[in-house]
Amino acid sequence: MRLTVGQAVVRFLANQWTERDGVERRAVAGCLGIFGHGNVAGLGQALLQAQRTGEADLPYRLARNEQAMVHTAAGFARMSNRLSTYACTASIGPGSTNMLTGAALATVNRLPVLLLPSDIFATRAASPVLQELEDPGGYDVSVNDAFRPLSRFFDRVWRPEQLPSALLGAMRVLTDPAETGAVTVCLPQDLQAEAYDFPDALFDKRVWHVARPLAEPAFVARAAAVLRNARRPLLIAGGGAVYSEAAGELDQFARETGIPVADTQAGKGALSWDHPNSVGGVGSTGTPVANRLARDADVIIGVGTRYSDFTTASRTAFQNPDVAFVNINVAAFDAAKESAYPIVADARSGLSALLAALDGRRFETDFEADVVTWQATVDHAYHLGHGPLPAQTEVIGAVNEACGARDVVVQAAGSLPGDLQMLWRARDPKQYHVEYGFSCMGFEIAGALGIKLADPSREVFAMVGDGSYLMMAQEIVTAVAEGIKLVVVLIQNHGFASIGALSESLGSQRFGTSYRYRSANGDYDGAHLPVDLAANAESLGANVIRCRTIADLADGLKRAREADRLTVVHIETDPLAPVPSSESWWDVPVPQVSALSSTQEAHTVYEAAKRLQRPYL
């Protein structure tokens, strides 16, 4: 079949499918892109031809920012439990390097995204071309080499003959839950337009089976022996428990063993907040209940978690001197963390195997009264009555109460992720979508777009602070153009609330964290800047509802939920309003010497906390 390389890529991707548990779905649901001279006549022409002739079903969606379109693909992949994703095409140079942050986010979060950055001329006939970075050390180097450390698979296709192996290699990694992440196939701009006689079989429908690896019996037996002797075990549910659709198995495991279940940012919702064994988030932004249990636990069962520093409270969370770890994870790399007894398996099959091996063992518990007390604290934070501006915890409460069980909340950076993990009451495994692997400012609206594309039946609430909004709000335009309904809760607190609070706790006095005029003394401590983010959102085509009070917000959220187009609900909050304590710690180094007394005092506190840090050997 004689096709250009661009046409072959489109035709191939349109015929890739995944299958798990007998259910097939498109592996690549569509292509997000922004065209420039590097791809407009290659992949751009191929996507046009496919749309006009119907020869390949790969819908194209015009993005407004290259980083944002990778976030959209990541949101889509996570909502699809990593069984489907989007491809992203960008032009040579800055168009492609703009995708680097998105690539890092996808790989850190173990999410499959397919990146098709355009590249320099394969023939070098016109080199150096516009936007080419010349490396005196070699003519085969381009800016796209920066994708190598960020990608789980990287290839550059110099000749059409190389395309089949590159595409098959890309799909292998995209569909492997243990190895997945950003997959990058660089396509030189002249190569995209070059014709070649490709084998017909390359374009046959290909179904990639996504396995549920079974646990090795010997590993299960070792882990079960450790757990049977435990007195105070704690289970931590991570993202793998959600991606493997193991909510039923987790529920059964918890009920039959009595073991309390904490969650990570990616695992929240794997067990409903009101489940009798649920104790909420664990770690630096977790609940005091989960963190007390973590401190005393003699066995930690990690299910689908990669043990980030927020989960381990920078390795201070687990203080029992004899603590042991049993990890169920589809990736051996993560299963072995914390010197664990590893069970390399899909979370669903691993939980079932471990439960069977425990042979009816049930553990005594003492956390129920603490959970009741903590939920009263959450109720108080949700209805604080703070003034004159409301507290952020009240905004979270209003959104939580406005959400149906199947609605989705989206967040990524700032003070919101910590408050959300601590306070949000998730009722569905797909309700809570906080990107806290890379914690990328600007993910929220673009990620929400991908989530809505993956499941249009759900209402999607993107909560975004003014700092993140100013980083990347362009995909409002994409959503408006596509007729995709989102609810964007835009929280204006005139700066970086999270880093402001962190700065103060570290003795740096909130320096450089406020959006204010620069005063005569050189600091940003003048009046608030006259920035109207609601008007900005309106100018991008959004329906906007301005709120002043929590009562206004509750009404605005109701109206936004009933609206038929993207609606931004704007409210101003007090960045200094109180938040309940997690009774935990996060390691952010403080200068050892300083002329500032605030820094000196913070270093004394830091050194005291640092003494609790330990390796788990």
Coordinates of C-alpha atoms in Angstrom, one line a residue:
M1 CA 0.0 0.0 0.0
R2 CA 1.7 3.2 -1.2
L3 CA 1.3 5.9 1.4
T4 CA 3.3 8.7 2.9
V5 CA 4.8 8.1 6.3
G6 CA 2.2 10.5 7.8
Q7 CA -0.7 8.7 6.1
A8 CA 0.7 5.3 7.3
V9 CA 0.9 6.5 10.9
V10 CA -2.7 7.7 10.9
R11 CA -3.9 4.5 9.2
F12 CA -2.0 2.3 11.7
L13 CA -3.1 4.1 14.8
A14 CA -6.8 3.9 13.7
N15 CA -6.5 0.1 13.7
Q16 CA -5.0 -0.4 17.2
W17 CA -7.2 -1.8 19.9
T18 CA -6.8 -2.9 23.5
E19 CA -8.6 -5.8 25.2
R20 CA -8.9 -6.6 28.9
D21 CA -11.4 -9.0 30.4
G22 CA -12.9 -9.6 27.0
V23 CA -13.8 -5.9 26.4
E24 CA -12.2 -4.2 23.4
R25 CA -11.7 -0.4 23.0
R26 CA -9.7 1.9 20.8
A27 CA -6.1 2.1 21.9
V28 CA -5.7 5.6 20.4
A29 CA -9.1 7.4 20.4
G30 CA -7.9 10.4 18.4
C31 CA -5.2 12.9 17.7
L32 CA -4.6 16.2 19.4
G33 CA -2.4 18.6 17.5
I34 CA -1.2 22.0 16.6
F35 CA 0.2 22.4 13.1
G36 CA 3.3 24.2 12.0
H37 CA 5.7 23.9 9.0
G38 CA 7.0 20.7 10.6
N39 CA 3.8 18.7 10.4
V40 CA 1.2 20.6 8.4
A41 CA 2.0 18.8 5.1
G42 CA 2.8 15.5 6.8
L43 CA 0.6 14.3 9.7
G44 CA -1.7 17.3 9.1
Q45 CA -2.4 16.3 5.5
A46 CA -2.8 12.7 6.6
L47 CA -5.4 13.6 9.2
L48 CA -7.3 15.8 6.7
Q49 CA -7.3 13.0 4.1
A50 CA -8.5 10.5 6.7
Q51 CA -11.3 12.8 7.7
R52 CA -12.4 13.6 4.2
T53 CA -12.2 10.1 2.7
G54 CA -13.0 8.0 5.7
E55 CA -10.1 5.7 5.0
A56 CA -9.0 5.9 8.6
D57 CA -11.0 6.7 11.8
L58 CA -8.7 8.9 13.8
P59 CA -10.6 12.1 14.9
Y60 CA -8.5 15.2 15.1
R61 CA -8.9 17.9 17.7
L62 CA -7.2 21.3 17.6
A63 CA -5.4 22.1 20.9
R64 CA -4.2 25.6 21.9
N65 CA -1.1 24.7 23.8
E66 CA 1.2 21.7 23.1
Q67 CA 1.9 21.0 26.8
A68 CA -1.8 21.2 27.5
M69 CA -2.7 18.7 24.8
V70 CA -0.4 16.1 26.5
H71 CA -2.2 16.8 29.8
T72 CA -5.5 16.2 27.9
A73 CA -4.2 12.9 26.7
A74 CA -3.0 12.0 30.2
G75 CA -6.4 12.9 31.7
F76 CA -8.1 10.7 29.0
A77 CA -5.7 7.8 29.7
R78 CA -6.2 7.9 33.5
M79 CA -10.0 8.1 33.2
S80 CA -9.8 5.1 30.8
N81 CA -7.8 3.1 33.3
R82 CA -4.8 3.2 31.0
L83 CA -6.6 1.2 28.3
S84 CA -6.9 4.1 25.8
T85 CA -5.2 7.3 25.1
Y86 CA -4.7 10.1 22.5
A87 CA -1.8 10.8 20.2
C88 CA -0.3 14.3 20.1
T89 CA 1.4 15.9 17.1
A90 CA 3.4 19.1 17.2
S91 CA 5.6 21.0 14.8
I92 CA 9.4 21.2 14.9
G93 CA 11.3 23.1 17.6
P94 CA 9.3 24.9 20.3
G95 CA 6.1 23.1 19.3
S96 CA 7.7 19.8 20.1
T97 CA 9.7 20.9 23.2
N98 CA 6.5 22.4 24.6
M99 CA 5.4 18.8 25.1
L100 CA 8.4 17.9 27.4
T101 CA 6.6 18.8 30.6
G102 CA 3.6 16.7 29.5
A103 CA 5.8 13.8 28.8
A104 CA 7.4 14.0 32.2
L105 CA 4.0 14.1 33.8
A106 CA 2.8 11.1 31.9
T107 CA 5.8 9.0 32.8
V108 CA 5.9 10.0 36.4
N109 CA 2.2 9.0 36.8
R110 CA 2.6 5.8 34.7
L111 CA 0.1 7.0 32.2
P112 CA 0.2 6.1 28.5
V113 CA 0.4 9.0 26.0
L114 CA 1.7 8.9 22.4
L115 CA 3.8 11.9 21.3
L116 CA 4.6 12.5 17.7
P117 CA 7.0 15.4 17.7
S118 CA 8.2 16.7 14.3
D119 CA 11.9 16.7 13.7
I120 CA 14.7 18.0 11.5
F121 CA 15.2 16.9 7.9
A122 CA 16.2 13.3 7.6
T123 CA 18.0 14.1 4.3
R124 CA 19.7 17.2 5.8
A125 CA 19.1 18.7 2.4
A126 CA 18.2 22.2 3.7
S127 CA 20.0 22.1 7.1
P128 CA 20.0 24.1 9.3
V129 CA 16.2 24.5 8.9
L130 CA 14.0 27.0 10.8
Q131 CA 14.0 26.2 14.5
E132 CA 16.8 23.6 14.3
L133 CA 19.3 23.5 17.1
E134 CA 22.7 22.7 15.7
D135 CA 25.0 20.5 17.8
P136 CA 28.6 20.8 16.7
G137 CA 29.2 17.3 18.1
G138 CA 26.8 15.5 15.7
Y139 CA 24.4 16.2 12.9
D140 CA 21.9 13.6 14.2
V141 CA 21.1 15.5 17.4
S142 CA 17.9 17.6 17.7
V143 CA 16.0 19.2 20.5
N144 CA 13.8 16.1 20.5
D145 CA 16.6 14.1 22.2
A146 CA 15.4 15.9 25.3
F147 CA 12.4 13.4 25.2
R148 CA 14.7 10.4 25.8
P149 CA 14.9 10.5 29.6
L150 CA 11.2 11.5 29.9
S151 CA 9.9 8.6 27.7
R152 CA 9.4 4.9 28.4
F153 CA 10.0 4.4 24.7
F154 CA 11.8 6.7 22.3
D155 CA 12.6 6.3 18.6
R156 CA 13.4 8.6 15.7
V157 CA 12.3 7.3 12.3
W158 CA 14.9 8.3 9.7
R159 CA 13.6 6.0 6.9
P160 CA 10.1 4.7 6.0
E161 CA 11.4 1.2 6.4
Q162 CA 11.9 1.8 10.1
L163 CA 8.3 2.9 10.7
P164 CA 6.7 -0.5 11.3
S165 CA 9.1 -1.5 14.1
A166 CA 8.8 2.0 15.7
L167 CA 5.0 1.9 15.7
L168 CA 4.8 -1.7 17.0
G169 CA 7.4 -0.8 19.7
A170 CA 5.4 2.2 20.7
M171 CA 2.2 0.2 21.1
R172 CA 4.0 -2.5 23.1
V173 CA 4.8 0.1 25.8
L174 CA 1.6 2.0 25.6
T175 CA -0.4 -1.2 26.4
D176 CA 2.0 -2.6 29.1
P177 CA 0.7 -1.5 32.5
A178 CA 4.1 -2.2 34.1
E179 CA 6.2 -0.2 31.6
T180 CA 3.8 2.5 30.3
G181 CA 4.3 6.2 30.3
A182 CA 5.2 8.7 27.6
V183 CA 5.9 7.1 24.3
T184 CA 7.8 9.3 21.8
V185 CA 8.2 8.6 18.1
C186 CA 10.0 11.5 16.4
L187 CA 9.1 12.1 12.7
P188 CA 11.4 14.2 10.6
Q189 CA 9.4 16.7 8.6
D190 CA 10.5 15.6 5.2
L191 CA 10.0 12.0 6.1
Q192 CA 6.4 12.6 7.0
A193 CA 5.7 13.5 3.3
E194 CA 7.8 10.7 1.8
A195 CA 5.9 7.8 0.1
Y196 CA 6.7 4.1 0.6
D197 CA 5.1 0.8 -0.3
F198 CA 4.1 -0.4 3.2
P199 CA 3.0 -4.0 3.8
D200 CA -0.8 -4.3 3.9
A201 CA -0.6 -6.3 7.1
L202 CA 0.7 -3.3 9.0
F203 CA -2.8 -1.8 8.8
D204 CA -4.8 -4.9 9.8
K205 CA -6.9 -4.5 13.0
R206 CA -4.5 -5.4 15.9
V207 CA -5.8 -6.1 19.4
W208 CA -3.3 -5.7 22.2
H209 CA -4.3 -7.8 25.2
V210 CA -3.7 -6.0 28.5
A211 CA -2.9 -8.7 31.0
R212 CA -3.7 -9.1 34.6
P213 CA -0.5 -10.7 35.8
L214 CA -1.1 -13.4 38.4
A215 CA 1.0 -13.5 41.6
E216 CA 3.8 -16.0 41.9
P217 CA 2.6 -18.5 44.6
A218 CA 5.9 -18.4 46.5
F219 CA 5.8 -14.6 46.8
V220 CA 2.2 -14.8 48.0
A221 CA 3.2 -17.4 50.6
R222 CA 6.1 -15.3 51.9
A223 CA 3.9 -12.2 52.1
A224 CA 1.0 -14.0 53.8
A225 CA 3.4 -15.4 56.4
V226 CA 4.5 -11.9 57.3
L227 CA 1.0 -10.6 57.4
R228 CA -0.5 -13.4 59.5
N229 CA 1.9 -12.5 62.3
A230 CA 1.0 -8.8 62.2
R231 CA -0.9 -7.1 65.0
R232 CA -1.5 -3.7 63.5
P233 CA -1.4 -3.9 59.7
L234 CA -2.4 -1.0 57.4
L235 CA -3.3 -1.1 53.7
I236 CA -2.4 1.8 51.4
A237 CA -4.4 1.9 48.2
G238 CA -2.6 3.6 45.3
G239 CA -3.5 4.3 41.7
G240 CA -3.0 0.7 40.7
A241 CA -6.0 -0.3 42.7
V242 CA -8.1 2.1 40.6
Y243 CA -6.6 1.3 37.2
S244 CA -7.0 -2.4 37.7
E245 CA -10.7 -1.9 38.7
A246 CA -10.0 -3.7 42.0
A247 CA -12.6 -1.8 44.1
G248 CA -14.6 -5.0 44.7
E249 CA -11.6 -7.0 45.7
L250 CA -10.4 -4.3 48.0
D251 CA -13.8 -4.0 49.7
Q252 CA -13.8 -7.8 50.2
F253 CA -10.2 -7.8 51.5
A254 CA -10.9 -5.0 54.0
R255 CA -14.2 -6.5 55.3
E256 CA -12.9 -10.0 55.7
T257 CA -9.6 -9.1 57.4
G258 CA -10.7 -5.9 59.3
I259 CA -7.6 -4.1 58.1
P260 CA -7.9 -0.3 57.8
V261 CA -7.4 1.1 54.3
A262 CA -5.7 4.5 53.7
D263 CA -5.2 6.0 50.2
T264 CA -2.8 8.0 48.2
Q265 CA -3.8 10.9 45.9
A266 CA -4.1 8.4 42.9
G267 CA -5.8 5.8 45.0
K268 CA -8.6 7.9 46.6
G269 CA -12.0 6.5 45.8
A270 CA -10.8 2.9 45.4
L271 CA -12.7 2.5 48.7
S272 CA -15.7 4.9 49.4
W273 CA -15.0 7.4 52.1
D274 CA -17.8 6.0 54.2
H275 CA -16.7 2.4 54.0
P276 CA -16.2 1.0 57.6
N277 CA -12.5 0.4 56.9
S278 CA -11.7 3.7 55.2
V279 CA -9.4 6.0 57.2
G280 CA -8.6 8.6 54.4
G281 CA -5.4 9.9 53.0
V282 CA -2.0 8.9 54.4
G283 CA 1.2 10.9 54.6
S284 CA 2.1 14.6 54.4
T285 CA -1.4 15.7 53.4
G286 CA -3.3 12.8 54.9
T287 CA -5.7 12.5 57.8
P288 CA -4.6 12.3 61.5
V289 CA -6.4 8.9 61.7
A290 CA -4.4 7.3 58.9
N291 CA -1.2 8.8 60.0
R292 CA -1.6 7.5 63.6
L293 CA -2.2 4.1 62.2
A294 CA 0.8 4.4 59.9
R295 CA 3.1 5.4 62.8
D296 CA 2.1 2.3 64.8
A297 CA 1.7 -0.2 61.9
D298 CA 3.9 -3.3 62.0
V299 CA 3.0 -4.3 58.4
I300 CA 2.2 -1.9 55.5
I301 CA 0.4 -3.5 52.5
G302 CA 1.0 -1.2 49.5
V303 CA -1.4 -1.9 46.7
G304 CA -0.5 -0.2 43.4
T305 CA 1.4 2.6 45.0
R306 CA 4.9 4.0 44.1
Y307 CA 5.5 5.4 47.7
S308 CA 6.1 9.1 46.8
D309 CA 7.5 11.3 49.6
F310 CA 4.0 12.6 50.3
T311 CA 2.7 9.1 50.9
T312 CA 5.7 8.2 53.2
A313 CA 5.8 11.7 54.8
S314 CA 9.4 11.8 53.5
R315 CA 10.0 8.4 55.2
T316 CA 8.8 9.5 58.6
A317 CA 5.3 8.1 58.4
F318 CA 6.1 4.5 59.5
Q319 CA 7.8 4.6 62.9
N320 CA 7.3 1.1 64.2
P321 CA 10.9 -0.2 64.5
D322 CA 9.9 -3.6 63.2
V323 CA 7.7 -2.4 60.3
A324 CA 7.6 -4.6 57.2
F325 CA 6.2 -4.0 53.8
V326 CA 4.1 -6.2 51.5
N327 CA 3.7 -4.6 48.1
I328 CA 1.2 -5.7 45.4
N329 CA 2.2 -4.0 42.2
V330 CA 2.1 -4.8 38.5
A331 CA 5.6 -3.2 38.2
A332 CA 8.4 -5.1 39.8
F333 CA 10.2 -1.8 40.3
D334 CA 7.5 -0.5 42.5
A335 CA 6.7 -3.8 44.2
A336 CA 10.3 -4.0 45.6
K337 CA 10.3 -0.5 47.2
E338 CA 10.9 -0.1 50.9
S339 CA 12.7 -3.5 51.0
A340 CA 9.2 -5.1 50.7
Y341 CA 8.0 -8.7 50.3
P342 CA 6.9 -8.1 46.7
I343 CA 3.9 -9.6 44.9
V344 CA 4.3 -8.7 41.3
A345 CA 0.7 -8.9 40.1
D346 CA -2.3 -6.9 39.0
A347 CA -3.9 -5.4 42.0
R348 CA -7.2 -7.3 41.5
S349 CA -5.6 -10.7 41.2
G350 CA -2.9 -9.9 43.8
L351 CA -5.5 -8.9 46.5
S352 CA -7.5 -12.1 45.8
A353 CA -4.4 -14.3 46.1
L354 CA -3.3 -12.7 49.3
L355 CA -6.7 -12.9 50.9
A356 CA -7.0 -16.6 50.1
A357 CA -3.5 -17.2 51.6
L358 CA -4.5 -15.5 54.8
D359 CA -7.0 -18.3 55.3
G360 CA -9.6 -16.4 57.3
R361 CA -7.1 -14.4 59.5
R362 CA -8.9 -11.4 61.0
F363 CA -7.3 -8.5 62.8
E364 CA -8.4 -6.4 65.8
T365 CA -9.1 -2.7 65.1
D366 CA -9.3 0.4 67.1
F367 CA -9.8 3.3 64.6
E368 CA -13.6 3.6 64.4
A369 CA -14.0 6.3 67.1
D370 CA -11.1 8.3 65.6
V371 CA -12.8 8.2 62.2
V372 CA -16.0 9.6 63.7
T373 CA -14.1 12.4 65.3
W374 CA -12.2 13.2 62.1
Q375 CA -15.4 13.3 60.0
A376 CA -16.8 15.9 62.5
T377 CA -13.6 17.9 61.9
V378 CA -14.2 17.7 58.1
D379 CA -17.8 18.9 58.6
H380 CA -16.5 21.8 60.6
A381 CA -13.9 22.7 57.9
Y382 CA -16.6 22.5 55.2
H383 CA -18.9 24.9 57.1
L384 CA -16.3 27.1 58.8
G385 CA -18.2 30.4 58.4
H386 CA -14.9 32.2 57.8
G387 CA -14.9 35.9 56.9
P388 CA -14.9 38.3 55.4
L389 CA -13.7 36.1 52.6
P390 CA -14.5 32.4 52.7
A391 CA -11.9 29.7 53.4
Q392 CA -10.7 27.3 50.7
T393 CA -12.0 24.4 52.8
E394 CA -15.5 25.8 52.5
V395 CA -15.1 26.0 48.7
I396 CA -14.1 22.3 48.7
G397 CA -17.1 21.4 50.8
A398 CA -19.4 23.2 48.5
V399 CA -18.0 21.5 45.5
N400 CA -18.1 18.1 47.2
E401 CA -21.7 18.6 48.2
A402 CA -22.6 19.7 44.7
C403 CA -21.0 16.6 43.1
G404 CA -23.0 13.5 42.4
A405 CA -21.4 10.2 43.1
R406 CA -20.3 9.8 39.5
D407 CA -19.1 13.4 39.0
V408 CA -15.3 14.0 38.8
V409 CA -13.1 16.6 40.6
V410 CA -9.9 17.6 38.9
Q411 CA -6.9 19.3 40.5
A412 CA -3.1 19.2 40.3
A413 CA -1.1 21.9 42.1
G414 CA -1.0 24.5 44.8
S415 CA -2.7 24.2 48.2
L416 CA -5.7 22.5 46.8
P417 CA -4.3 18.9 46.4
G418 CA -3.3 18.8 50.1
D419 CA -6.7 20.1 51.3
L420 CA -8.5 17.7 48.9
Q421 CA -6.6 14.6 49.9
M422 CA -7.3 15.4 53.5
L423 CA -11.0 16.5 53.2
W424 CA -12.6 15.2 50.0
R425 CA -15.2 12.5 50.4
A426 CA -14.9 10.3 47.3
R427 CA -17.7 7.9 46.6
D428 CA -16.6 6.4 43.3
P429 CA -13.2 5.1 42.0
K430 CA -13.2 7.6 39.2
Q431 CA -14.5 10.6 41.1
Y432 CA -11.2 12.0 42.3
H433 CA -8.6 13.0 39.8
V434 CA -5.7 14.9 41.4
E435 CA -2.5 14.7 39.4
Y436 CA 0.1 14.7 42.2
G437 CA 2.9 12.7 40.7
F438 CA 4.3 15.7 38.8
S439 CA 1.9 18.2 40.4
C440 CA 1.9 20.3 37.3
M441 CA 0.4 23.8 37.4
G442 CA -1.9 24.3 34.5
F443 CA -3.0 20.6 34.3
E444 CA -6.4 21.2 35.6
I445 CA -8.5 22.5 32.7
A446 CA -6.6 20.5 30.0
G447 CA -6.8 17.3 32.1
A448 CA -10.5 17.9 32.7
L449 CA -11.0 18.1 29.0
G450 CA -9.4 14.7 28.5
I451 CA -11.5 13.2 31.4
K452 CA -14.7 14.5 29.8
L453 CA -13.7 13.1 26.4
A454 CA -13.1 9.7 28.0
D455 CA -16.5 9.7 29.8
P456 CA -19.0 12.3 28.6
S457 CA -21.7 10.9 30.9
R458 CA -20.0 12.4 33.9
E459 CA -20.0 16.0 35.1
V460 CA -16.4 17.2 35.5
F461 CA -15.4 19.9 38.0
A462 CA -11.9 21.4 37.5
M463 CA -10.8 23.3 40.6
V464 CA -8.1 25.7 39.7
G465 CA -6.3 28.5 41.6
D466 CA -5.3 31.8 40.1
G467 CA -1.7 30.7 39.9
S468 CA -2.5 27.6 37.8
Y469 CA -5.1 29.4 35.8
L470 CA -2.5 32.0 34.7
M471 CA -0.1 29.2 33.7
M472 CA -2.5 27.6 31.3
A473 CA -6.1 28.4 30.6
Q474 CA -6.1 28.1 26.8
E475 CA -7.9 24.8 26.7
I476 CA -11.1 26.7 27.6
V477 CA -11.0 27.7 24.0
T478 CA -10.6 24.1 22.8
A479 CA -13.5 22.9 25.0
V480 CA -15.7 25.7 23.7
A481 CA -14.8 24.9 20.1
E482 CA -15.5 21.2 20.6
G483 CA -18.8 21.9 22.5
I484 CA -17.5 20.1 25.6
K485 CA -19.1 21.0 28.9
L486 CA -16.9 21.5 31.9
V487 CA -17.4 23.3 35.2
V488 CA -14.3 25.3 36.2
V489 CA -14.2 26.4 39.8
L490 CA -11.8 29.4 39.7
I491 CA -10.4 30.3 43.1
Q492 CA -8.8 33.7 43.3
N493 CA -6.5 34.2 46.3
H494 CA -4.0 36.6 44.7
G495 CA -0.9 34.5 44.6
F496 CA 0.6 31.1 45.3
A497 CA -1.3 30.0 48.5
S498 CA 0.5 26.7 48.9
I499 CA 4.0 27.9 48.4
G500 CA 3.2 31.0 50.5
A501 CA 2.3 28.8 53.4
L502 CA 5.3 26.6 52.9
S503 CA 7.6 29.6 52.6
E504 CA 6.3 30.9 55.9
S505 CA 6.8 27.6 57.6
L506 CA 10.4 27.4 56.3
G507 CA 11.2 30.9 57.5
S508 CA 11.1 32.6 54.1
Q509 CA 8.2 34.9 55.0
R510 CA 6.0 34.2 51.9
F511 CA 8.6 36.0 49.8
G512 CA 7.7 36.2 46.1
T513 CA 4.4 34.4 46.5
S514 CA 1.8 37.2 46.2
Y515 CA 0.3 38.8 43.1
R516 CA 0.8 42.4 44.2
Y517 CA 2.4 45.6 43.0
R518 CA 6.1 46.0 43.7
S519 CA 6.5 48.7 46.4
A520 CA 9.2 51.3 46.9
N521 CA 11.2 48.9 49.2
G522 CA 11.5 46.4 46.3
D523 CA 9.1 43.7 47.7
Y524 CA 5.8 42.7 46.2
D525 CA 3.8 44.0 49.1
G526 CA 1.7 46.7 47.5
A527 CA -2.0 46.5 46.6
H528 CA -3.4 43.5 44.8
L529 CA -3.0 43.6 41.1
P530 CA -6.2 44.6 39.2
V531 CA -6.4 41.2 37.4
D532 CA -9.9 40.1 36.5
L533 CA -9.7 36.3 35.8
A534 CA -13.4 36.0 35.4
A535 CA -13.4 38.5 32.6
N536 CA -10.5 36.7 31.1
A537 CA -12.4 33.4 31.1
E538 CA -15.4 35.1 29.6
S539 CA -13.3 36.5 26.8
L540 CA -12.2 32.9 26.0
G541 CA -15.8 32.0 25.4
A542 CA -16.8 30.6 28.8
N543 CA -20.1 31.2 30.6
V544 CA -19.0 32.9 33.9
I545 CA -20.8 33.0 37.3
R546 CA -19.3 35.4 39.9
C547 CA -19.7 34.5 43.5
R548 CA -18.9 36.3 46.7
T549 CA -20.2 34.0 49.5
I550 CA -20.4 30.2 50.0
A551 CA -24.2 30.5 49.6
D552 CA -23.5 32.2 46.2
L553 CA -21.1 29.4 45.3
A554 CA -23.6 26.7 46.1
D555 CA -26.2 28.4 43.9
G556 CA -23.5 29.0 41.2
L557 CA -22.5 25.3 41.2
K558 CA -26.1 24.2 40.8
R559 CA -26.5 26.6 37.8
A560 CA -23.2 25.5 36.3
R561 CA -24.2 21.8 36.7
E562 CA -27.4 22.5 34.8
A563 CA -25.7 24.5 32.1
D564 CA -25.1 23.0 28.6
R565 CA -21.8 24.7 28.0
L566 CA -18.5 25.3 29.7
T567 CA -19.1 27.4 32.8
V568 CA -16.5 29.1 35.1
V569 CA -17.6 29.7 38.7
H570 CA -15.4 32.4 40.2
I571 CA -14.9 33.1 43.9
E572 CA -12.3 34.9 46.0
T573 CA -10.9 33.2 49.1
D574 CA -8.7 34.0 52.1
P575 CA -5.3 32.4 51.6
L576 CA -4.6 32.6 55.4
A577 CA -7.8 30.7 56.5
P578 CA -7.1 27.8 58.8
V579 CA -6.9 24.2 57.6
P580 CA -6.9 21.1 59.8
S581 CA -3.5 19.5 60.5
S582 CA -2.4 16.2 59.0
E583 CA -0.1 15.6 62.0
S584 CA 2.6 14.7 59.5
W585 CA 5.7 16.2 57.8
W586 CA 7.2 16.9 54.4
D587 CA 11.0 17.2 53.9
V588 CA 11.8 20.6 52.3
P589 CA 15.4 21.6 53.4
V590 CA 15.9 24.8 55.4
P591 CA 19.2 26.8 55.1
Q592 CA 21.6 25.7 57.8
V593 CA 22.9 29.2 58.3
S594 CA 20.9 32.5 57.9
A595 CA 20.9 36.1 59.0
L596 CA 17.1 35.9 59.4
S597 CA 15.7 34.8 62.7
S598 CA 12.7 33.3 61.0
T599 CA 14.9 31.0 59.0
Q600 CA 17.0 30.1 62.1
E601 CA 13.8 29.1 64.0
A602 CA 12.5 27.1 61.0
H603 CA 15.9 25.2 60.8
T604 CA 15.6 24.1 64.5
V605 CA 12.1 22.7 63.8
Y606 CA 13.4 21.0 60.6
E607 CA 16.3 19.3 62.4
A608 CA 13.9 17.9 65.0
A609 CA 11.7 16.4 62.3
K610 CA 14.6 15.2 60.3
R611 CA 15.7 12.9 63.2
L612 CA 12.5 10.8 62.6
Q613 CA 13.5 10.1 59.0
R614 CA 14.6 6.5 58.3
P615 CA 15.4 4.0 55.6
Y616 CA 13.2 1.0 55.6
L617 CA 15.6 -1.9 55.4

